[in-house]
PDB file of C-alpha atoms in Angstrom:
ATOM      1  CA  CYS S   1      18.784  23.553  11.663  1.00 93.00           C
ATOM      2  CA  GLY S   2      15.267  22.354  10.889  1.00 94.00           C
ATOM      3  CA  VAL S   3      16.298  18.707  10.716  1.00 95.00           C
ATOM      4  CA  LEU S   4      18.388  18.908  13.882  1.00 95.00           C
ATOM      5  CA  PHE S   5      15.585  20.675  15.746  1.00 96.00           C
ATOM      6  CA  ALA S   6      12.699  18.478  14.590  1.00 95.00           C
ATOM      7  CA  PHE S   7      14.441  15.104  14.751  1.00 95.00           C
ATOM      8  CA  SER S   8      16.892  15.692  17.585  1.00 96.00           C
ATOM      9  CA  ASN S   9      15.784  12.639  19.558  1.00 95.00           C
ATOM     10  CA  GLU S  10      16.196  10.309  16.591  1.00 95.00           C
ATOM     11  CA  ILE S  11      19.608  11.774  15.733  1.00 95.00           C
ATOM     12  CA  GLY S  12      20.647  11.661  19.396  1.00 96.00           C
ATOM     13  CA  ALA S  13      19.646   7.992  19.649  1.00 94.00           C
ATOM     14  CA  ALA S  14      21.668   7.229  16.524  1.00 95.00           C
ATOM     15  CA  VAL S  15      24.860   8.798  17.855  1.00 94.00           C
ATOM     16  CA  SER S  16      24.652   7.995  21.565  1.00 94.00           C
ATOM     17  CA  GLN S  17      23.089   5.623  24.067  1.00 93.00           C
ATOM     18  CA  ASN S  18      22.539   8.591  26.395  1.00 94.00           C
ATOM     19  CA  SER S  19      18.935   9.829  26.177  1.00 91.00           C
ATOM     20  CA  SER S  20      19.912  13.388  27.168  1.00 93.00           C
ATOM     21  CA  VAL S  21      21.769  13.943  23.872  1.00 95.00           C
ATOM     22  CA  GLY S  22      18.579  14.636  21.872  1.00 95.00           C
ATOM     23  CA  PRO S  23      17.432  17.639  23.908  1.00 96.00           C
ATOM     24  CA  TYR S  24      20.906  19.203  23.647  1.00 95.00           C
ATOM     25  CA  ILE S  25      20.888  18.728  19.869  1.00 96.00           C
ATOM     26  CA  ARG S  26      17.512  20.489  19.758  1.00 96.00           C
ATOM     27  CA  LEU S  27      18.746  23.275  22.021  1.00 95.00           C
ATOM     28  CA  LEU S  28      21.847  23.912  19.909  1.00 96.00           C
ATOM     29  CA  ALA S  29      20.164  23.508  16.498  1.00 97.00           C
ATOM     30  CA  PRO S  30      19.343  27.228  16.061  1.00 96.00           C
ATOM     31  CA  VAL S  31      23.005  28.187  16.464  1.00 97.00           C
ATOM     32  CA  VAL S  32      24.100  25.997  13.525  1.00 96.00           C
ATOM     33  CA  PRO S  33      23.011  28.427  10.755  1.00 94.00           C
ATOM     34  CA  LEU S  34      24.545  31.303  12.714  1.00 95.00           C
ATOM     35  CA  MET S  35      27.877  29.472  12.864  1.00 96.00           C
ATOM     36  CA  TYR S  36      27.716  28.677   9.163  1.00 95.00           C
ATOM     37  CA  LEU S  37      26.805  32.230   8.197  1.00 94.00           C
ATOM     38  CA  ASP S  38      29.507  33.658  10.465  1.00 96.00           C
ATOM     39  CA  THR S  39      32.142  31.470   8.800  1.00 96.00           C
ATOM     40  CA  ALA S  40      30.915  32.400   5.312  1.00 95.00           C
ATOM     41  CA  VAL S  41      30.789  36.128   6.104  1.00 96.00           C
ATOM     42  CA  ASP S  42      34.249  36.032   7.682  1.00 97.00           C
ATOM     43  CA  SER S  43      35.597  34.295   4.577  1.00 96.00           C
ATOM     44  CA  MET S  44      34.025  36.907   2.308  1.00 95.00           C
ATOM     45  CA  LEU S  45      35.499  39.703   4.397  1.00 97.00           C
ATOM     46  CA  LYS S  46      38.950  38.104   4.228  1.00 97.00           C
ATOM     47  CA  GLY S  47      38.574  37.904   0.459  1.00 96.00           C
ATOM     48  CA  MET S  48      37.816  41.640   0.426  1.00 96.00           C
ATOM     49  CA  ASP S  49      41.036  42.454   2.319  1.00 96.00           C
ATOM     50  CA  GLU S  50      39.218  42.945   5.632  1.00 96.00           C
ATOM     51  CA  GLN S  51      41.316  40.477   7.654  1.00 96.00           C
ATOM     52  CA  ILE S  52      42.008  43.064  10.356  1.00 97.00           C
ATOM     53  CA  SER S  53      38.279  43.561  10.966  1.00 96.00           C
ATOM     54  CA  VAL S  54      37.714  39.815  11.129  1.00 97.00           C
ATOM     55  CA  MET S  55      40.580  39.385  13.560  1.00 97.00           C
ATOM     56  CA  ARG S  56      39.355  42.301  15.705  1.00 97.00           C
ATOM     57  CA  TYR S  57      35.841  40.834  15.905  1.00 97.00           C
ATOM     58  CA  ASN S  58      37.163  37.354  16.693  1.00 97.00           C
ATOM     59  CA  VAL S  59      39.426  38.647  19.463  1.00 98.00           C
ATOM     60  CA  MET S  60      36.570  40.665  20.983  1.00 97.00           C
ATOM     61  CA  ASP S  61      34.336  37.600  20.706  1.00 97.00           C
ATOM     62  CA  ALA S  62      36.932  35.364  22.364  1.00 97.00           C
ATOM     63  CA  LEU S  63      37.400  37.799  25.256  1.00 98.00           C
ATOM     64  CA  LEU S  64      33.653  38.139  25.812  1.00 96.00           C
ATOM     65  CA  SER S  65      33.216  34.365  25.583  1.00 97.00           C
ATOM     66  CA  LEU S  66      35.984  33.787  28.088  1.00 98.00           C
ATOM     67  CA  ALA S  67      34.450  36.298  30.489  1.00 97.00           C
ATOM     68  CA  GLY S  68      31.010  34.767  29.967  1.00 97.00           C
ATOM     69  CA  VAL S  69      32.228  31.254  30.687  1.00 97.00           C
ATOM     70  CA  TYR S  70      34.196  32.449  33.711  1.00 97.00           C
ATOM     71  CA  ILE S  71      31.161  34.249  35.152  1.00 97.00           C
ATOM     72  CA  LEU S  72      28.222  32.100  34.034  1.00 97.00           C
ATOM     73  CA  LEU S  73      29.554  28.541  34.096  1.00 96.00           C
ATOM     74  CA  PRO S  74      30.022  28.325  37.897  1.00 96.00           C
ATOM     75  CA  VAL S  75      26.559  29.795  38.512  1.00 97.00           C
ATOM     76  CA  PHE S  76      24.422  28.260  35.757  1.00 97.00           C
ATOM     77  CA  GLY S  77      26.460  25.251  34.611  1.00 96.00           C
ATOM     78  CA  ILE S  78      25.736  23.935  31.124  1.00 94.00           C
ATOM     79  CA  LYS S  79      22.872  26.431  30.673  1.00 94.00           C
ATOM     80  CA  GLY S  80      25.333  29.282  31.160  1.00 96.00           C
ATOM     81  CA  TYR S  81      27.725  27.739  28.653  1.00 96.00           C
ATOM     82  CA  ILE S  82      24.983  27.316  26.053  1.00 96.00           C
ATOM     83  CA  PHE S  83      23.952  30.948  26.592  1.00 97.00           C
ATOM     84  CA  VAL S  84      27.578  32.003  25.995  1.00 97.00           C
ATOM     85  CA  ILE S  85      27.654  30.009  22.739  1.00 97.00           C
ATOM     86  CA  PHE S  86      24.496  31.724  21.473  1.00 97.00           C
ATOM     87  CA  ALA S  87      25.515  35.198  22.615  1.00 97.00           C
ATOM     88  CA  SER S  88      28.998  34.773  21.155  1.00 97.00           C
ATOM     89  CA  GLU S  89      27.707  33.708  17.740  1.00 97.00           C
ATOM     90  CA  VAL S  90      25.117  36.476  17.570  1.00 97.00           C
ATOM     91  CA  PHE S  91      27.698  39.071  18.626  1.00 98.00           C
ATOM     92  CA  ASN S  92      30.368  37.951  16.153  1.00 97.00           C
ATOM     93  CA  LEU S  93      27.933  37.501  13.264  1.00 97.00           C
ATOM     94  CA  SER S  94      26.344  40.902  13.877  1.00 97.00           C
ATOM     95  CA  LEU S  95      29.683  42.687  13.699  1.00 97.00           C
ATOM     96  CA  SER S  96      30.894  40.723  10.661  1.00 97.00           C
ATOM     97  CA  LEU S  97      27.627  41.017   8.742  1.00 94.00           C
ATOM     98  CA  HIS S  98      27.416  44.746   9.422  1.00 95.00           C
ATOM     99  CA  ARG S  99      30.969  45.148   8.102  1.00 96.00           C
ATOM    100  CA  LEU S 100      30.265  43.048   5.008  1.00 95.00           C
ATOM    101  CA  ILE S 101      27.156  45.043   4.156  1.00 92.00           C
ATOM    102  CA  ALA S 102      29.082  48.298   4.598  1.00 94.00           C
ATOM    103  CA  VAL S 103      32.139  47.227   2.580  1.00 95.00           C
ATOM    104  CA  ALA S 104      30.352  45.358  -0.216  1.00 92.00           C
ATOM    105  CA  GLN S 105      27.344  47.698  -0.285  1.00 88.00           C
ATOM    106  CA  VAL S 106      24.971  44.769  -0.726  1.00 78.00           C
ATOM    107  CA  ARG S 107      21.225  44.699  -0.359  1.00 79.00           C
ATOM    108  CA  PHE S 108      19.753  41.866   1.659  1.00 76.00           C
ATOM    109  CA  ASP S 109      16.442  40.444   0.420  1.00 82.00           C
ATOM    110  CA  LEU S 110      14.883  39.194   3.678  1.00 84.00           C
ATOM    111  CA  TYR S 111      12.075  37.311   1.932  1.00 88.00           C
ATOM    112  CA  GLU S 112      14.308  35.497  -0.550  1.00 87.00           C
ATOM    113  CA  ARG S 113      17.181  34.776   1.855  1.00 84.00           C
ATOM    114  CA  PHE S 114      15.330  34.019   5.083  1.00 88.00           C
ATOM    115  CA  ILE S 115      11.540  33.700   4.918  1.00 93.00           C
ATOM    116  CA  LYS S 116      11.249  31.497   1.827  1.00 93.00           C
ATOM    117  CA  PRO S 117      13.891  28.959   2.992  1.00 93.00           C
ATOM    118  CA  LEU S 118      12.332  28.959   6.484  1.00 94.00           C
ATOM    119  CA  LEU S 119       8.900  28.145   5.064  1.00 96.00           C
ATOM    120  CA  CYS S 120      10.382  25.417   2.862  1.00 96.00           C
ATOM    121  CA  ILE S 121      12.178  23.724   5.757  1.00 96.00           C
ATOM    122  CA  ALA S 122       9.050  23.951   7.913  1.00 96.00           C
ATOM    123  CA  ILE S 123       6.984  22.189   5.245  1.00 97.00           C
ATOM    124  CA  ALA S 124       9.745  19.612   4.636  1.00 97.00           C
ATOM    125  CA  VAL S 125       9.970  18.858   8.368  1.00 97.00           C
ATOM    126  CA  LEU S 126       6.197  18.491   8.672  1.00 97.00           C
ATOM    127  CA  LEU S 127       6.023  16.118   5.690  1.00 97.00           C
ATOM    128  CA  THR S 128       8.966  14.089   7.011  1.00 96.00           C
ATOM    129  CA  ALA S 129       7.386  13.911  10.475  1.00 95.00           C
ATOM    130  CA  LEU S 130       4.163  12.650   8.877  1.00 96.00           C
ATOM    131  CA  ILE S 131       6.077   9.934   7.029  1.00 95.00           C
ATOM    132  CA  LEU S 132       7.808   9.021  10.307  1.00 93.00           C
ATOM    133  CA  ARG S 133       4.453   8.727  12.111  1.00 93.00           C
ATOM    134  CA  LEU S 134       3.059   6.557   9.337  1.00 94.00           C
ATOM    135  CA  GLY S 135       5.900   4.107  10.022  1.00 91.00           C
ATOM    136  CA  TRP S 136       7.320   4.198   6.500  1.00 90.00           C
ATOM    137  CA  LEU S 137      10.937   4.545   7.644  1.00 91.00           C
ATOM    138  CA  PRO S 138      13.383   1.845   8.779  1.00 91.00           C
ATOM    139  CA  GLN S 139      13.158   0.720  12.403  1.00 90.00           C
ATOM    140  CA  GLN S 140      16.906   0.420  12.968  1.00 94.00           C
ATOM    141  CA  VAL S 141      17.999   3.576  14.813  1.00 93.00           C
ATOM    142  CA  LEU S 142      20.912   4.597  12.596  1.00 94.00           C
ATOM    143  CA  TRP S 143      19.041   3.954   9.339  1.00 95.00           C
ATOM    144  CA  ARG S 144      15.977   5.784  10.661  1.00 93.00           C
ATOM    145  CA  ALA S 145      18.032   8.883  11.527  1.00 94.00           C
ATOM    146  CA  ALA S 146      19.832   8.801   8.173  1.00 95.00           C
ATOM    147  CA  SER S 147      16.539   8.345   6.318  1.00 95.00           C
ATOM    148  CA  LEU S 148      14.960  11.259   8.186  1.00 95.00           C
ATOM    149  CA  MET S 149      17.835  13.575   7.343  1.00 95.00           C
ATOM    150  CA  LEU S 150      18.045  12.549   3.683  1.00 96.00           C
ATOM    151  CA  LEU S 151      14.291  12.647   3.130  1.00 97.00           C
ATOM    152  CA  CYS S 152      13.940  16.037   4.788  1.00 97.00           C
ATOM    153  CA  ALA S 153      16.908  17.459   2.857  1.00 96.00           C
ATOM    154  CA  GLY S 154      15.488  16.164  -0.413  1.00 96.00           C
ATOM    155  CA  LEU S 155      12.065  17.616   0.297  1.00 97.00           C
ATOM    156  CA  TYR S 156      13.628  20.932   1.341  1.00 96.00           C
ATOM    157  CA  LEU S 157      15.685  21.240  -1.844  1.00 95.00           C
ATOM    158  CA  SER S 158      12.677  20.235  -3.956  1.00 96.00           C
ATOM    159  CA  LEU S 159      10.491  22.843  -2.269  1.00 96.00           C
ATOM    160  CA  LEU S 160      13.145  25.523  -2.793  1.00 94.00           C
ATOM    161  CA  HIS S 161      13.280  24.612  -6.470  1.00 93.00           C
ATOM    162  CA  VAL S 162       9.496  24.589  -6.879  1.00 95.00           C
ATOM    163  CA  SER S 163       9.194  27.932  -5.071  1.00 93.00           C
ATOM    164  CA  GLY S 164      11.603  29.513  -7.541  1.00 90.00           C
ATOM    165  CA  TRP S 165      14.152  30.304  -4.846  1.00 83.00           C
ATOM    166  CA  ARG S 166      17.149  32.169  -6.247  1.00 74.00           C
ATOM    167  CA  TYR S 167      20.478  31.246  -4.712  1.00 70.00           C
ATOM    168  CA  TYR S 168      22.068  34.060  -6.676  1.00 64.00           C
ATOM    169  CA  ASP S 169      21.096  37.566  -7.701  1.00 60.00           C
ATOM    170  CA  THR S 170      20.563  38.287 -11.377  1.00 49.00           C
TER     171      THR S 170
END
């Protein structure tokens, strides 16, 4: 999400000649972790024999999304559609995550699971942006975008390691 948000114009230029691609990548970047988490939570629920709950939430989500597109798309165009995407993901993830927490009886460490990774990606993005401004990356559009993503990912993982981030509970 951090890479897509911070370097959306560079990534957009690498994948399309259309200059309006970058702003849409930036706009949709925050929904990427929600989509990932929703898929992971749904998979965990299915593994815990909660397929009926997952199906119920997905059907409700699909119906609300369909209604949202039907109502908002003619009035607001692409902005309405993007709103439906965000609302749909938040709705589905909220239901699934609530069910997972209830069924698995897990505790969620907000600092370890959200704040620490957010700080690490912010620092990694800032360092990568500094390197970009210094002109130390390739000039060719595709190589520049790839370098930005790889450098930022490497810095992010290094910062997580240095910060002692736990990807598992002991």
